Short mmCIF file of C-alpha atoms in Angstrom, two decimals:
data_model
loop_
_atom_site.label_atom_id
_atom_site.label_comp_id
_atom_site.label_asym_id
_atom_site.label_seq_id
_atom_site.Cartn_x
_atom_site.Cartn_y
_atom_site.Cartn_z
CA MET A 1 194.63 61.17 142.88
CA ASN A 2 196.30 62.07 139.57
CA ARG A 3 194.44 59.53 137.48
CA ALA A 4 193.63 59.82 133.77
CA VAL A 5 189.87 60.17 133.31
CA LEU A 6 187.78 60.25 130.12
CA VAL A 7 184.29 61.73 130.43
CA THR A 8 182.05 61.39 127.38
CA GLY A 9 179.58 64.20 126.86
CA GLY A 10 181.70 66.39 129.09
CA SER A 11 181.03 69.77 127.49
CA ARG A 12 177.90 70.62 129.50
CA GLY A 13 175.48 69.63 132.23
CA ILE A 14 176.15 66.46 134.17
CA GLY A 15 179.25 65.65 132.14
CA ALA A 16 180.85 69.01 132.87
CA ALA A 17 180.11 68.59 136.57
CA ILE A 18 181.69 65.13 136.51
CA ALA A 19 184.79 66.51 134.80
CA ARG A 20 185.09 69.23 137.45
CA ALA A 21 184.62 66.78 140.30
CA PHE A 22 187.44 64.53 139.09
CA ALA A 23 189.73 67.50 138.49
CA GLU A 24 189.03 68.76 142.01
CA HIS A 25 190.31 65.40 143.26
CA GLY A 26 193.58 65.94 141.40
CA ASP A 27 192.81 63.89 138.30
CA ARG A 28 193.62 64.71 134.67
CA VAL A 29 190.50 64.83 132.55
CA ALA A 30 189.72 64.36 128.86
CA VAL A 31 186.53 66.25 128.05
CA HIS A 32 184.75 64.57 125.15
CA TYR A 33 182.38 66.44 122.86
CA ARG A 34 180.59 65.78 119.59
CA GLU A 35 180.12 69.27 118.11
CA ALA A 36 180.45 71.80 120.96
CA ALA A 37 184.20 72.39 120.69
CA ALA A 38 184.07 75.83 122.31
CA ASP A 39 182.01 74.57 125.25
CA ALA A 40 184.36 71.64 125.78
CA ALA A 41 187.38 73.93 125.67
CA ALA A 42 185.72 76.24 128.20
CA VAL A 43 185.13 73.31 130.55
CA ARG A 44 188.72 72.12 130.10
CA ASP A 45 190.11 75.59 130.78
CA SER A 46 187.96 75.97 133.92
CA LEU A 47 189.24 72.78 135.53
CA PRO A 48 191.67 73.03 138.43
CA GLY A 49 195.06 71.44 137.90
CA GLN A 50 196.91 70.78 134.68
CA GLY A 51 197.10 68.22 131.89
CA HIS A 52 193.43 68.31 130.84
CA VAL A 53 192.49 67.83 127.18
CA THR A 54 189.47 67.82 124.88
CA VAL A 55 188.66 64.99 122.47
CA GLN A 56 186.04 64.83 119.74
CA ALA A 57 183.89 62.05 118.30
CA ASP A 58 180.40 61.21 117.17
CA LEU A 59 179.75 58.21 119.40
CA ALA A 60 177.58 56.66 116.71
CA ASP A 61 180.72 56.32 114.56
CA ALA A 62 182.69 53.30 115.77
CA ASP A 63 185.95 54.34 114.09
CA ALA A 64 185.67 57.84 115.53
CA VAL A 65 185.11 56.38 119.00
CA ARG A 66 188.29 54.32 118.78
CA ALA A 67 190.31 57.31 117.58
CA MET A 68 188.84 59.47 120.35
CA VAL A 69 189.65 57.02 123.14
CA ASP A 70 193.18 56.56 121.80
CA ALA A 71 193.59 60.35 121.62
CA ALA A 72 192.43 60.68 125.23
CA ALA A 73 194.91 58.05 126.38
CA ASP A 74 197.70 59.71 124.41
CA GLY A 75 196.84 63.17 125.72
CA LEU A 76 196.54 62.07 129.33
CA GLY A 77 199.40 59.60 129.34
CA GLY A 78 197.18 56.60 129.92
CA LEU A 79 193.60 55.88 130.94
CA ASP A 80 192.42 54.86 134.39
CA VAL A 81 188.75 55.84 134.41
CA LEU A 82 186.02 55.94 131.75
CA VAL A 83 182.72 57.66 132.44
CA ASN A 84 180.08 56.81 129.83
CA ASN A 85 177.95 59.90 130.28
CA ALA A 86 177.05 61.04 126.75
CA GLY A 87 173.50 60.46 125.62
CA ILE A 88 170.75 61.80 123.38
CA TYR A 89 167.05 62.20 124.18
CA VAL A 90 164.92 62.11 121.05
CA ASP A 91 161.15 62.55 121.24
CA HIS A 92 159.33 59.73 119.40
CA PRO A 93 155.92 58.80 120.86
CA VAL A 94 154.74 55.53 119.37
CA LEU A 95 151.43 56.99 118.16
CA GLY A 96 152.90 60.30 117.07
CA THR A 97 155.66 59.31 114.66
CA SER A 98 155.84 57.84 111.21
CA TYR A 99 157.45 54.43 110.81
CA LYS A 100 160.48 56.13 109.25
CA GLU A 101 160.79 58.57 112.16
CA TRP A 102 160.36 55.73 114.65
CA GLN A 103 163.20 53.71 113.12
CA ALA A 104 165.47 56.75 112.92
CA ALA A 105 164.92 57.60 116.58
CA TRP A 106 165.73 54.07 117.68
CA ARG A 107 168.86 53.86 115.52
CA ALA A 108 170.16 57.21 116.69
CA THR A 109 169.42 56.69 120.37
CA LEU A 110 170.79 53.17 120.66
CA GLY A 111 173.75 54.11 118.48
CA VAL A 112 174.93 56.76 120.93
CA ASN A 113 173.53 55.77 124.32
CA LEU A 114 174.23 52.05 124.21
CA VAL A 115 176.41 50.97 121.28
CA GLY A 116 178.54 54.10 121.56
CA ALA A 117 179.14 53.44 125.24
CA ALA A 118 179.88 49.78 124.54
CA ASN A 119 182.43 50.73 121.89
CA ALA A 120 184.05 53.34 124.13
CA THR A 121 184.35 50.70 126.83
CA TRP A 122 185.92 48.13 124.47
CA CYS A 123 188.49 50.72 123.42
CA ALA A 124 189.14 52.04 126.93
CA VAL A 125 189.86 48.72 128.58
CA ARG A 126 192.74 48.19 126.18
CA HIS A 127 194.45 51.12 127.88
CA MET A 128 193.55 50.17 131.46
CA THR A 129 195.57 48.23 133.97
CA TRP A 130 194.64 46.70 137.32
CA GLY A 131 192.52 49.21 139.23
CA GLY A 132 190.75 50.64 136.19
CA ARG A 133 187.27 52.04 136.69
CA ILE A 134 184.24 52.36 134.41
CA VAL A 135 181.11 54.25 135.48
CA ASN A 136 178.00 54.39 133.29
CA VAL A 137 175.48 57.20 133.61
CA GLY A 138 172.15 55.47 133.13
CA SER A 139 168.72 56.75 134.10
CA ARG A 140 165.68 56.35 136.31
CA GLY A 141 163.86 56.05 132.99
CA ALA A 142 165.25 52.54 132.60
CA TYR A 143 162.85 51.49 135.37
CA ARG A 144 160.15 54.16 135.51
CA GLY A 145 159.63 54.19 131.76
CA GLU A 146 159.89 56.92 129.11
CA PRO A 147 156.49 57.01 127.37
CA THR A 148 157.44 59.59 124.73
CA HIS A 149 161.12 58.58 124.57
CA PRO A 150 160.99 54.76 124.66
CA ALA A 151 164.33 54.24 122.92
CA TYR A 152 165.97 56.35 125.61
CA GLY A 153 164.52 54.21 128.41
CA ALA A 154 165.49 51.03 126.58
CA SER A 155 169.01 52.31 125.91
CA LYS A 156 169.56 53.12 129.57
CA ALA A 157 168.19 49.76 130.70
CA GLY A 158 170.58 48.17 128.26
CA LEU A 159 173.43 50.30 129.59
CA HIS A 160 172.75 49.11 133.13
CA ALA A 161 172.71 45.47 131.99
CA PHE A 162 175.83 46.01 129.91
CA GLY A 163 177.63 47.39 132.95
CA GLN A 164 176.70 44.39 135.04
CA SER A 165 177.90 41.98 132.37
CA LEU A 166 181.22 43.80 132.08
CA ALA A 167 181.58 43.94 135.86
CA VAL A 168 181.76 40.15 135.86
CA ALA A 169 183.95 39.95 132.75
CA LEU A 170 186.51 42.51 133.93
CA ALA A 171 186.73 41.66 137.63
CA PRO A 172 189.56 39.12 137.07
CA HIS A 173 191.52 41.97 135.51
CA GLY A 174 190.99 44.27 138.50
CA ILE A 175 188.66 46.61 136.61
CA THR A 176 185.35 47.58 138.19
CA VAL A 177 182.17 48.66 136.42
CA ALA A 178 179.20 50.37 138.06
CA SER A 179 176.34 52.63 137.03
CA VAL A 180 174.26 55.50 138.35
CA ALA A 181 170.58 55.98 137.51
CA PRO A 182 169.70 59.66 137.97
CA GLY A 183 166.20 61.04 137.96
CA TYR A 184 165.51 64.60 136.86
CA VAL A 185 168.57 66.87 137.07
CA ALA A 186 168.74 70.67 136.89
CA THR A 187 170.99 71.57 133.94
CA ASP A 188 171.08 74.27 131.31
CA MET A 189 168.96 71.99 129.14
CA THR A 190 166.14 71.80 131.73
CA THR A 191 166.15 75.36 133.07
CA GLU A 192 163.26 76.57 130.91
CA GLU A 193 161.04 73.57 131.63
CA LEU A 194 161.65 73.78 135.37
CA ALA A 195 160.55 77.43 135.29
CA THR A 196 157.09 76.48 133.94
CA PRO A 197 154.12 74.96 135.81
CA ALA A 198 155.40 71.59 134.59
CA GLY A 199 158.46 72.20 136.73
CA ASP A 200 156.30 72.12 139.86
CA ALA A 201 155.02 68.67 138.91
CA ILE A 202 158.54 67.47 138.19
CA ARG A 203 159.82 68.66 141.56
CA ALA A 204 156.81 67.09 143.28
CA GLN A 205 157.87 63.65 141.99
CA SER A 206 160.35 63.63 144.88
CA PRO A 207 159.26 63.99 148.52
CA PHE A 208 162.14 66.47 148.80
CA ASN A 209 160.20 68.63 146.30
CA ARG A 210 163.22 69.37 144.17
CA VAL A 211 165.39 67.86 141.45
CA ALA A 212 169.02 66.84 141.63
CA THR A 213 171.97 69.09 140.95
CA PRO A 214 174.65 67.97 138.50
CA GLU A 215 177.14 68.10 141.37
CA GLU A 216 175.17 65.46 143.29
CA ILE A 217 175.38 63.08 140.35
CA ALA A 218 179.08 63.86 139.90
CA ALA A 219 179.84 63.10 143.54
CA ALA A 220 178.33 59.63 143.18
CA VAL A 221 180.27 58.97 139.98
CA VAL A 222 183.55 60.00 141.62
CA TYR A 223 182.82 57.69 144.55
CA LEU A 224 182.06 54.71 142.30
CA ALA A 225 185.35 55.34 140.49
CA SER A 226 187.32 55.45 143.74
CA PRO A 227 189.39 52.62 145.23
CA ALA A 228 187.01 52.55 148.20
CA ALA A 229 184.10 51.58 145.96
CA ALA A 230 185.63 48.45 144.41
CA TRP A 231 183.04 46.22 146.08
CA SER A 232 180.27 48.22 144.39
CA SER A 233 181.21 46.74 141.02
CA GLY A 234 178.06 45.62 139.24
CA ALA A 235 175.82 47.97 141.19
CA VAL A 236 173.31 50.44 139.78
CA LEU A 237 172.99 53.35 142.19
CA ASP A 238 169.63 55.14 142.10
CA LEU A 239 169.96 58.92 142.38
CA ASN A 240 166.39 60.14 142.24
CA GLY A 241 165.50 61.61 145.63
CA ALA A 242 163.05 58.78 146.40
CA SER A 243 160.99 59.74 143.34
CA TYR A 244 161.00 56.13 142.16
CA LEU A 245 161.67 53.17 144.43
CA ARG A 246 162.31 49.67 143.17
#
């Protein structure tokens, strides 16, 4: 389709799969990273087609986010699609952390997962024209709960609600906003856990007795960013293999 696409957190896992999926559809992709410059460059270099770039920012830094989005638009020659995929997952059980640790976990998690995405969106829409697309990568945890990672669950619930608010606000400008809510996904970060007995319990959460692949999440994101999915604006698409029904 030859669109300009920015994927936050694109250096690994779900983000890398999303970047590949857009590139396979003929789009130019900006692969965002925070610290993993080599991984981001490897993803960029593996993408089919030409014109892909990497961009760096700590999403908790508002000024860095604005510079990163502007750099992506400059490098790609515009910006048609933003995928808010980046997120952090900090363990902080309410009865197992100090008050200082609790506050730090909430600040860090909301700063990246919710405020960072909100800031990236504010910056991105200034580069978009009619037909722009924003897709947020939320989580099943927004509904199912995250007992030992409550800020993560809250941040993803907020991201879903944020997307729905922006879907209404941006519709008159021809820009759509939708979200996906994945359950457990097999990535390099989860390989070790899935190989333990705990992995059997995780797979058993779904009647399919498996977890998602990053490519399955990416396919849904690409669809929601397509012209055919305009009427899905405001939707939150569950991608959890019937492991949690609402």
